[in-house]
Amino acid sequence: MNLLLVSVGGMLGAICRYVLGIAIMSKFPTPPFPIAMLIVNVLGSLGLGVFYGSYYGGIPLGAYEESVFLLVAIGFFGAFTTFSTFSMETVQLYQKSAWKPLLAYISLSIVGSITMFVFGFSITK
């Protein structure tokens, strides 16, 4: 049952990431850095913070057997956000020697994601 919950959440998260990414790329066809994944990862961090704050009121330890945690936190947000794509796009910018966009992308992705998680968590807990 746990694998099914993670799978369903992951499927929904991946679909949402894809649809949102396509929508963002249609609005910004030639951004200076990968803005679609930046927005997806920052929004995903906000959403995960909101989930933890509103559902748990804290960051749970050992919730890996809870259905809602598996579906939402691991499945949906695990598939919605993507560190692997962030890593690949970072390497692409590095290979192009695009130093300013590289620094902006790394900084905004990491600081933005953490900040939005904390924000989402604090406004809902």
Short mmCIF file of C-alpha atoms in Angstrom, two decimals:
data_model
loop_
_atom_site.label_atom_id
_atom_site.label_comp_id
_atom_site.label_asym_id
_atom_site.label_seq_id
_atom_site.Cartn_x
_atom_site.Cartn_y
_atom_site.Cartn_z
CA MET A 1 0.00 0.00 0.00
CA ASN A 2 2.84 2.40 0.82
CA LEU A 3 4.35 2.03 -2.65
CA LEU A 4 0.98 2.72 -4.23
CA LEU A 5 0.59 5.95 -2.23
CA VAL A 6 4.07 7.14 -3.18
CA SER A 7 3.43 6.16 -6.81
CA VAL A 8 0.13 8.01 -7.06
CA GLY A 9 1.54 11.11 -5.37
CA GLY A 10 4.64 10.92 -7.55
CA MET A 11 2.60 10.59 -10.72
CA LEU A 12 0.52 13.64 -9.81
CA GLY A 13 3.59 15.63 -8.79
CA ALA A 14 5.46 14.79 -12.00
CA ILE A 15 2.46 15.71 -14.13
CA CYS A 16 2.05 19.03 -12.30
CA ARG A 17 5.78 19.77 -12.69
CA TYR A 18 5.62 19.05 -16.41
CA VAL A 19 2.47 21.12 -17.03
CA LEU A 20 3.71 24.06 -14.95
CA GLY A 21 7.15 23.88 -16.59
CA ILE A 22 5.62 23.99 -20.07
CA ALA A 23 3.40 26.93 -19.08
CA ILE A 24 6.33 28.88 -17.65
CA MET A 25 8.56 28.14 -20.65
CA SER A 26 5.83 29.40 -23.00
CA LYS A 27 5.82 32.72 -21.12
CA PHE A 28 9.64 32.92 -20.92
CA PRO A 29 10.98 31.16 -24.04
CA THR A 30 14.59 32.40 -23.71
CA PRO A 31 15.30 33.12 -20.03
CA PRO A 32 18.85 33.93 -18.86
CA PHE A 33 18.76 30.83 -16.64
CA PRO A 34 16.32 27.91 -16.18
CA ILE A 35 13.46 29.88 -14.68
CA ALA A 36 10.88 27.09 -15.05
CA MET A 37 12.69 24.71 -12.70
CA LEU A 38 13.53 27.58 -10.35
CA ILE A 39 9.85 28.45 -10.03
CA VAL A 40 8.79 24.81 -9.73
CA ASN A 41 11.36 24.09 -7.00
CA VAL A 42 10.58 27.25 -5.04
CA LEU A 43 6.82 26.63 -5.27
CA GLY A 44 7.34 23.00 -4.28
CA SER A 45 9.33 24.06 -1.24
CA LEU A 46 6.58 26.51 -0.29
CA GLY A 47 3.97 23.78 -0.73
CA LEU A 48 5.92 21.29 1.36
CA GLY A 49 6.34 23.89 4.11
CA VAL A 50 2.61 24.62 4.03
CA PHE A 51 1.87 20.89 4.20
CA TYR A 52 4.14 20.30 7.19
CA GLY A 53 2.92 23.38 9.01
CA SER A 54 -0.78 22.85 8.43
CA TYR A 55 -0.96 19.06 8.72
CA TYR A 56 1.65 18.36 11.39
CA GLY A 57 2.36 21.72 13.01
CA GLY A 58 6.02 20.71 12.88
CA ILE A 59 8.49 18.64 10.94
CA PRO A 60 7.67 15.01 11.73
CA LEU A 61 10.26 12.40 12.43
CA GLY A 62 9.39 8.86 11.53
CA ALA A 63 6.29 9.66 9.47
CA TYR A 64 7.33 7.22 6.75
CA GLU A 65 4.44 4.89 7.54
CA GLU A 66 1.71 7.56 7.46
CA SER A 67 -0.45 7.49 4.35
CA VAL A 68 -0.80 11.27 3.93
CA PHE A 69 2.95 11.79 4.40
CA LEU A 70 3.73 9.15 1.77
CA LEU A 71 1.21 10.52 -0.71
CA VAL A 72 1.91 14.25 -0.30
CA ALA A 73 5.44 14.78 1.07
CA ILE A 74 7.30 11.85 -0.47
CA GLY A 75 5.17 11.21 -3.55
CA PHE A 76 3.80 14.53 -4.75
CA PHE A 77 6.44 16.99 -3.61
CA GLY A 78 9.25 14.50 -4.16
CA ALA A 79 8.29 14.26 -7.83
CA PHE A 80 7.16 17.88 -8.24
CA THR A 81 10.51 19.31 -7.20
CA THR A 82 13.68 18.08 -8.82
CA PHE A 83 17.21 18.40 -7.57
CA SER A 84 18.55 16.27 -10.42
CA THR A 85 17.27 18.71 -13.07
CA PHE A 86 18.62 21.62 -11.03
CA SER A 87 22.02 19.89 -10.99
CA MET A 88 22.00 19.21 -14.73
CA GLU A 89 20.96 22.77 -15.59
CA THR A 90 23.64 24.12 -13.26
CA VAL A 91 26.28 22.07 -15.08
CA GLN A 92 24.97 23.32 -18.43
CA LEU A 93 25.40 26.93 -17.32
CA TYR A 94 28.88 26.09 -16.04
CA GLN A 95 29.84 24.48 -19.36
CA LYS A 96 28.69 27.63 -21.18
CA SER A 97 30.78 29.75 -18.75
CA ALA A 98 27.60 31.70 -18.03
CA TRP A 99 28.88 32.85 -14.65
CA LYS A 100 26.27 35.46 -13.70
CA PRO A 101 23.27 33.31 -14.66
CA LEU A 102 24.95 30.33 -12.96
CA LEU A 103 25.42 32.22 -9.71
CA ALA A 104 21.89 33.67 -9.88
CA TYR A 105 20.36 30.25 -10.56
CA ILE A 106 22.21 28.51 -7.75
CA SER A 107 21.58 31.32 -5.26
CA LEU A 108 17.91 31.81 -6.08
CA SER A 109 17.25 28.07 -6.15
CA ILE A 110 18.86 27.24 -2.83
CA VAL A 111 18.07 30.38 -0.84
CA GLY A 112 14.65 30.76 -2.47
CA SER A 113 13.63 27.16 -1.80
CA ILE A 114 14.73 27.20 1.83
CA THR A 115 13.17 30.62 2.42
CA MET A 116 9.87 29.59 0.88
CA PHE A 117 9.77 26.35 2.86
CA VAL A 118 10.31 28.29 6.10
CA PHE A 119 7.73 30.88 5.03
CA GLY A 120 5.12 28.26 4.13
CA PHE A 121 5.80 26.35 7.33
CA SER A 122 5.62 29.41 9.57
CA ILE A 123 2.42 30.88 8.16
CA THR A 124 0.52 27.62 8.60
CA LYS A 125 1.79 26.08 11.84
#
